[in-house]
């Protein structure tokens, strides 16, 4: 199976963790797109979804799935999202799709984060994938200097075809290379304190409790409780 087939496999497998009669938290990315397409087949059994990006909202609505504002929902049983890297504790690097802030907000509403990923995302130590950090534009250079001083990381502003990438919240993204994320919780806590940082793409406080990992042998269930 190629990577796209593995994503489709775990997207379908995630239907098993959807709780009927509730609101589902929905992440962002190509793996989640597979989940959204699968979710459409059981849309009558859920109340709706809380979405983590404009892109996911549009896909959900195109399938006729009701999207609720996060402010309308106090608690959801499960949040389903992909990852750029996931370690042996369920900690993740996220934000490759630029949606990390809203992803963390929806994850915070959820009792359980279920990660869906192909096996290429599983790592011993995170940091090979450039760490995404959403920043207030005027703080970008100072946050980049802090990464260099504190961790020896090299931060660059993410660029698209028409200039810097802007998040759904109107901010910039830094991608930080050269990191070894050996203590994800400590690093997330530290970087969150830096003025101008909106969200760091380390998900340690909101780590996955379950990962449905797509492998050539099928879906592997990794539990981190
Ligand atoms: C978006 C994310 C995605 O979950 C992450 O980038 C993985 O994406 P994909 O499923 O396309 O590999 O964090 O901000």
Coordinates of N, CA, C and O in Angstrom, one line a residue, residues 108-201:
X108 N -8.4 20.8 23.0 CA -8.6 21.2 24.4 C -10.1 20.9 24.8 O -10.3 20.7 26.0
X109 N -11.0 20.9 23.9 CA -12.4 20.6 24.2 C -12.7 19.1 24.4 O -13.7 18.7 24.9
X110 N -11.7 18.3 23.9 CA -11.9 16.9 23.8 C -11.5 16.1 25.0 O -10.4 16.4 25.6
X111 N -12.2 15.0 25.3 CA -11.8 14.1 26.4 C -10.6 13.3 25.9 O -9.8 12.8 26.6
X112 N -10.6 13.0 24.6 CA -9.6 12.1 24.0 C -9.1 12.5 22.6 O -9.9 12.8 21.8
X113 N -7.8 12.6 22.5 CA -7.2 12.9 21.1 C -6.9 11.6 20.5 O -6.1 10.8 21.0
X114 N -7.5 11.3 19.3 CA -7.1 10.1 18.6 C -6.4 10.6 17.3 O -6.9 11.3 16.5
X115 N -5.1 10.1 17.2 CA -4.3 10.5 16.1 C -4.4 9.5 15.0 O -4.4 8.2 15.3
X116 N -4.6 9.9 13.8 CA -4.6 9.0 12.6 C -3.4 9.4 11.7 O -3.2 10.5 11.4
X117 N -2.6 8.4 11.4 CA -1.3 8.7 10.7 C -0.8 7.4 10.0 O -1.1 6.3 10.5
X118 N -0.1 7.6 9.0 CA 0.7 6.5 8.4 C 2.0 6.3 9.1 O 2.4 7.2 9.8
X119 N 2.5 5.1 9.0 CA 3.7 4.7 9.8 C 4.9 5.6 9.7 O 5.8 5.6 10.5
X120 N 5.0 6.4 8.6 CA 6.2 7.3 8.4 C 6.2 8.4 9.5 O 7.2 9.0 9.7
X121 N 5.1 8.6 10.2 CA 5.0 9.7 11.1 C 5.6 9.3 12.5 O 5.8 10.2 13.4
X122 N 5.8 8.0 12.7 CA 6.2 7.5 14.0 C 7.7 7.7 14.2 O 8.4 7.2 13.3
X123 N 8.1 8.4 15.2 CA 9.6 8.6 15.4 C 10.0 8.4 16.9 O 9.1 8.4 17.8
X124 N 11.3 8.2 17.1 CA 11.8 8.0 18.4 C 11.9 9.3 19.1 O 11.5 9.5 20.3
X125 N 12.5 10.3 18.4 CA 12.7 11.7 19.0 C 12.2 12.6 17.9 O 12.6 12.6 16.7
X126 N 11.3 13.5 18.3 CA 10.7 14.5 17.3 C 11.7 15.6 17.0 O 12.6 15.9 17.9
X127 N 11.6 16.2 15.9 CA 12.4 17.3 15.5 C 12.9 17.3 14.1 O 13.4 18.3 13.6
X128 N 12.8 16.1 13.5 CA 13.3 16.0 12.1 C 12.3 16.9 11.2 O 12.8 17.6 10.3
X129 N 11.0 16.8 11.5 CA 10.1 17.6 10.8 C 10.2 19.0 11.3 O 10.2 19.2 12.5
X130 N 10.4 20.0 10.5 CA 10.5 21.4 11.0 C 9.3 21.8 11.9 O 8.2 21.6 11.5
X131 N 9.6 22.3 13.1 CA 8.6 22.6 14.1 C 7.8 23.8 13.7 O 8.4 24.9 13.6
X132 N 6.5 23.7 13.4 CA 5.7 24.9 13.1 C 5.4 25.7 14.4 O 5.0 25.1 15.4
X133 N 5.4 27.0 14.2 CA 5.1 27.9 15.3 C 4.3 29.1 14.8 O 4.8 29.8 13.9
X134 N 3.1 29.3 15.3 CA 2.3 30.4 14.8 C 2.7 31.6 15.6 O 2.7 31.6 16.8
X135 N 3.0 32.7 14.9 CA 3.4 33.9 15.7 C 2.7 35.2 15.2 O 2.3 35.3 14.0
X136 N 2.6 36.1 16.1 CA 2.1 37.5 15.7 C 3.2 38.1 14.8 O 4.4 38.0 15.1
X137 N 2.8 38.6 13.6 CA 3.8 39.0 12.6 C 4.9 39.9 13.2 O 6.1 39.7 12.9
X138 N 4.6 40.9 14.1 CA 5.7 41.7 14.5 C 6.7 41.0 15.4 O 7.8 41.6 15.7
X139 N 6.4 39.8 15.9 CA 7.3 39.1 16.8 C 8.2 38.1 16.0 O 9.0 37.4 16.7
X140 N 8.0 37.9 14.7 CA 8.6 36.8 14.0 C 10.1 36.8 14.2 O 10.7 35.8 14.5
X141 N 10.8 37.9 14.0 CA 12.2 38.0 14.0 C 12.7 37.7 15.5 O 13.7 37.0 15.6
X142 N 12.1 38.2 16.4 CA 12.5 38.0 17.8 C 12.3 36.6 18.3 O 13.2 36.0 18.9
X143 N 11.2 36.0 17.9 CA 11.0 34.6 18.2 C 12.0 33.7 17.5 O 12.6 32.7 18.1
X144 N 12.4 34.0 16.3 CA 13.4 33.3 15.6 C 14.8 33.4 16.3 O 15.5 32.4 16.4
X145 N 15.1 34.6 16.8 CA 16.4 34.8 17.6 C 16.3 33.9 18.8 O 17.3 33.3 19.2
X146 N 15.2 33.9 19.5 CA 15.0 33.1 20.7 C 15.3 31.6 20.4 O 15.9 30.9 21.2
X147 N 14.8 31.1 19.3 CA 15.0 29.7 18.9 C 16.5 29.4 18.8 O 17.0 28.4 19.2
X148 N 17.2 30.3 18.1 CA 18.6 30.1 17.9 C 19.3 30.1 19.2 O 20.2 29.3 19.5
X149 N 19.0 31.1 20.1 CA 19.7 31.2 21.4 C 19.4 30.0 22.3 O 20.3 29.5 23.0
X150 N 18.1 29.6 22.4 CA 17.7 28.6 23.4 C 17.9 27.2 22.9 O 18.3 26.3 23.8
X151 N 17.8 27.0 21.7 CA 17.8 25.6 21.2 C 18.7 25.3 20.0 O 18.8 24.2 19.5
X152 N 19.4 26.4 19.5 CA 20.2 26.2 18.3 C 19.3 25.9 17.1 O 19.9 25.4 16.1
X153 N 18.1 26.3 17.1 CA 17.2 26.0 16.0 C 17.2 27.2 15.0 O 17.4 28.3 15.3
X154 N 17.0 26.8 13.7 CA 17.0 27.8 12.7 C 15.5 28.0 12.2 O 14.9 27.1 11.6
X155 N 15.0 29.2 12.4 CA 13.6 29.4 12.1 C 13.5 30.3 10.8 O 14.2 31.3 10.7
X156 N 12.6 29.9 10.0 CA 12.3 30.7 8.8 C 10.8 30.9 8.6 O 10.0 30.0 9.1
X157 N 10.4 32.0 8.1 CA 9.0 32.3 7.9 C 8.5 31.4 6.7 O 9.1 31.3 5.7
X158 N 7.4 30.7 6.9 CA 6.9 29.8 5.9 C 6.4 30.6 4.7 O 5.6 31.6 4.9
X159 N 6.8 30.2 3.5 CA 6.5 31.0 2.3 C 5.6 30.1 1.4 O 5.7 28.9 1.3
X160 N 4.6 30.8 0.8 CA 3.8 30.1 -0.2 C 4.1 30.7 -1.6 O 5.1 31.4 -1.7
X161 N 3.3 30.4 -2.5 CA 3.6 30.8 -3.9 C 3.4 32.4 -4.0 O 4.0 33.0 -4.9
X162 N 2.6 33.0 -3.1 CA 2.3 34.4 -3.2 C 2.9 35.1 -2.0 O 2.2 36.0 -1.5
X163 N 4.0 34.7 -1.5 CA 4.6 35.4 -0.3 C 4.3 34.6 1.0 O 4.0 33.4 0.9
X164 N 4.5 35.2 2.1 CA 4.4 34.4 3.4 C 3.0 33.8 3.5 O 2.0 34.4 3.2
X165 N 3.0 32.6 4.1 CA 1.8 31.9 4.4 C 1.1 32.6 5.6 O 1.8 32.9 6.6
X166 N -0.2 32.9 5.4 CA -1.0 33.5 6.5 C -1.9 32.4 7.1 O -2.6 31.7 6.3
X167 N -2.0 32.3 8.4 CA -2.9 31.3 9.0 C -4.4 31.8 8.9 O -4.6 32.9 8.6
X168 N -5.3 30.9 9.2 CA -6.7 31.2 9.3 C -6.9 32.4 10.3 O -8.0 33.0 10.2
X169 N -6.0 32.6 11.2 CA -6.1 33.6 12.2 C -5.3 34.9 11.8 O -5.2 35.8 12.6
X170 N -4.8 35.0 10.6 CA -4.1 36.2 10.1 C -2.7 36.3 10.6 O -2.1 37.4 10.6
X171 N -2.1 35.2 11.1 CA -0.7 35.3 11.6 C 0.3 34.6 10.7 O -0.1 34.0 9.7
X172 N 1.6 34.7 11.0 CA 2.6 34.0 10.3 C 3.0 32.7 10.9 O 2.7 32.5 12.1
X173 N 3.7 31.9 10.1 CA 4.2 30.6 10.7 C 5.7 30.6 10.6 O 6.3 31.0 9.5
X174 N 6.4 30.2 11.6 CA 7.8 29.9 11.6 C 7.9 28.4 11.5 O 7.2 27.7 12.1
X175 N 8.9 27.9 10.7 CA 9.3 26.5 10.7 C 10.7 26.4 11.2 O 11.6 27.1 10.7
X176 N 10.9 25.7 12.3 CA 12.1 25.7 13.0 C 12.8 24.3 12.7 O 12.3 23.3 13.1
X177 N 14.0 24.4 12.2 CA 14.8 23.2 11.8 C 16.0 23.1 12.8 O 16.4 24.0 13.5
X178 N 16.5 21.8 12.9 CA 17.6 21.6 13.8 C 17.3 21.3 15.2 O 18.2 21.5 16.1
X179 N 16.1 21.0 15.5 CA 15.7 20.7 16.9 C 15.7 19.2 17.3 O 15.5 18.4 16.4
X180 N 16.0 18.9 18.5 CA 15.8 17.6 19.1 C 14.9 17.7 20.2 O 15.2 18.3 21.3
X181 N 13.6 17.2 20.0 CA 12.6 17.5 21.0 C 12.6 16.3 22.0 O 11.8 15.4 21.9
X182 N 13.6 16.3 22.9 CA 13.7 15.2 23.8 C 12.8 15.3 25.0 O 12.4 14.3 25.7
X183 N 12.4 16.5 25.4 CA 11.4 16.7 26.5 C 10.3 17.6 26.0 O 10.3 18.8 26.2
X184 N 9.3 17.0 25.2 CA 8.3 17.8 24.6 C 7.5 18.7 25.5 O 7.2 19.9 25.2
X185 N 7.1 18.2 26.7 CA 6.3 19.0 27.6 C 7.1 20.2 28.1 O 6.5 21.3 28.1
X186 N 8.3 20.1 28.4 CA 9.1 21.2 28.9 C 9.3 22.2 27.8 O 9.2 23.4 28.0
X187 N 9.5 21.7 26.6 CA 9.8 22.6 25.5 C 8.5 23.4 25.1 O 8.5 24.6 24.8
X188 N 7.4 22.7 25.1 CA 6.1 23.3 24.8 C 5.8 24.4 25.8 O 5.4 25.5 25.5
X189 N 6.0 24.1 27.1 CA 5.8 25.0 28.2 C 6.6 26.3 28.0 O 6.2 27.4 28.2
X190 N 7.9 26.1 27.8 CA 8.9 27.2 27.6 C 8.5 28.1 26.4 O 8.4 29.3 26.6
X191 N 8.3 27.5 25.3 CA 8.1 28.3 24.1 C 6.7 29.1 24.2 O 6.6 30.2 23.7
X192 N 5.8 28.5 24.8 CA 4.5 29.1 25.0 C 4.6 30.4 25.8 O 3.7 31.3 25.7
X193 N 5.7 30.6 26.5 CA 5.9 31.8 27.3 C 6.4 33.0 26.5 O 6.4 34.1 27.0
X194 N 6.9 32.7 25.4 CA 7.6 33.8 24.6 C 6.6 34.8 24.0 O 5.7 34.3 23.3
X195 N 6.8 36.1 24.2 CA 5.9 37.0 23.7 C 5.8 36.9 22.2 O 6.8 36.8 21.5
X196 N 4.6 36.9 21.7 CA 4.3 36.9 20.3 C 4.1 35.5 19.7 O 3.6 35.3 18.6
X197 N 4.4 34.5 20.6 CA 4.0 33.1 20.2 C 2.5 32.9 20.4 O 2.1 33.0 21.5
X198 N 1.8 32.5 19.3 CA 0.4 32.2 19.5 C 0.3 30.7 19.9 O -0.4 30.4 20.9
X199 N 0.9 29.9 19.1 CA 0.8 28.4 19.4 C 2.1 27.8 18.9 O 2.5 28.0 17.8
X200 N 2.7 26.9 19.7 CA 3.8 26.1 19.2 C 3.2 24.7 18.8 O 2.3 24.2 19.5
X201 N 3.8 24.2 17.8 CA 3.2 23.0 17.2 C 3.6 21.7 18.0 O 3.5 20.6 17.4

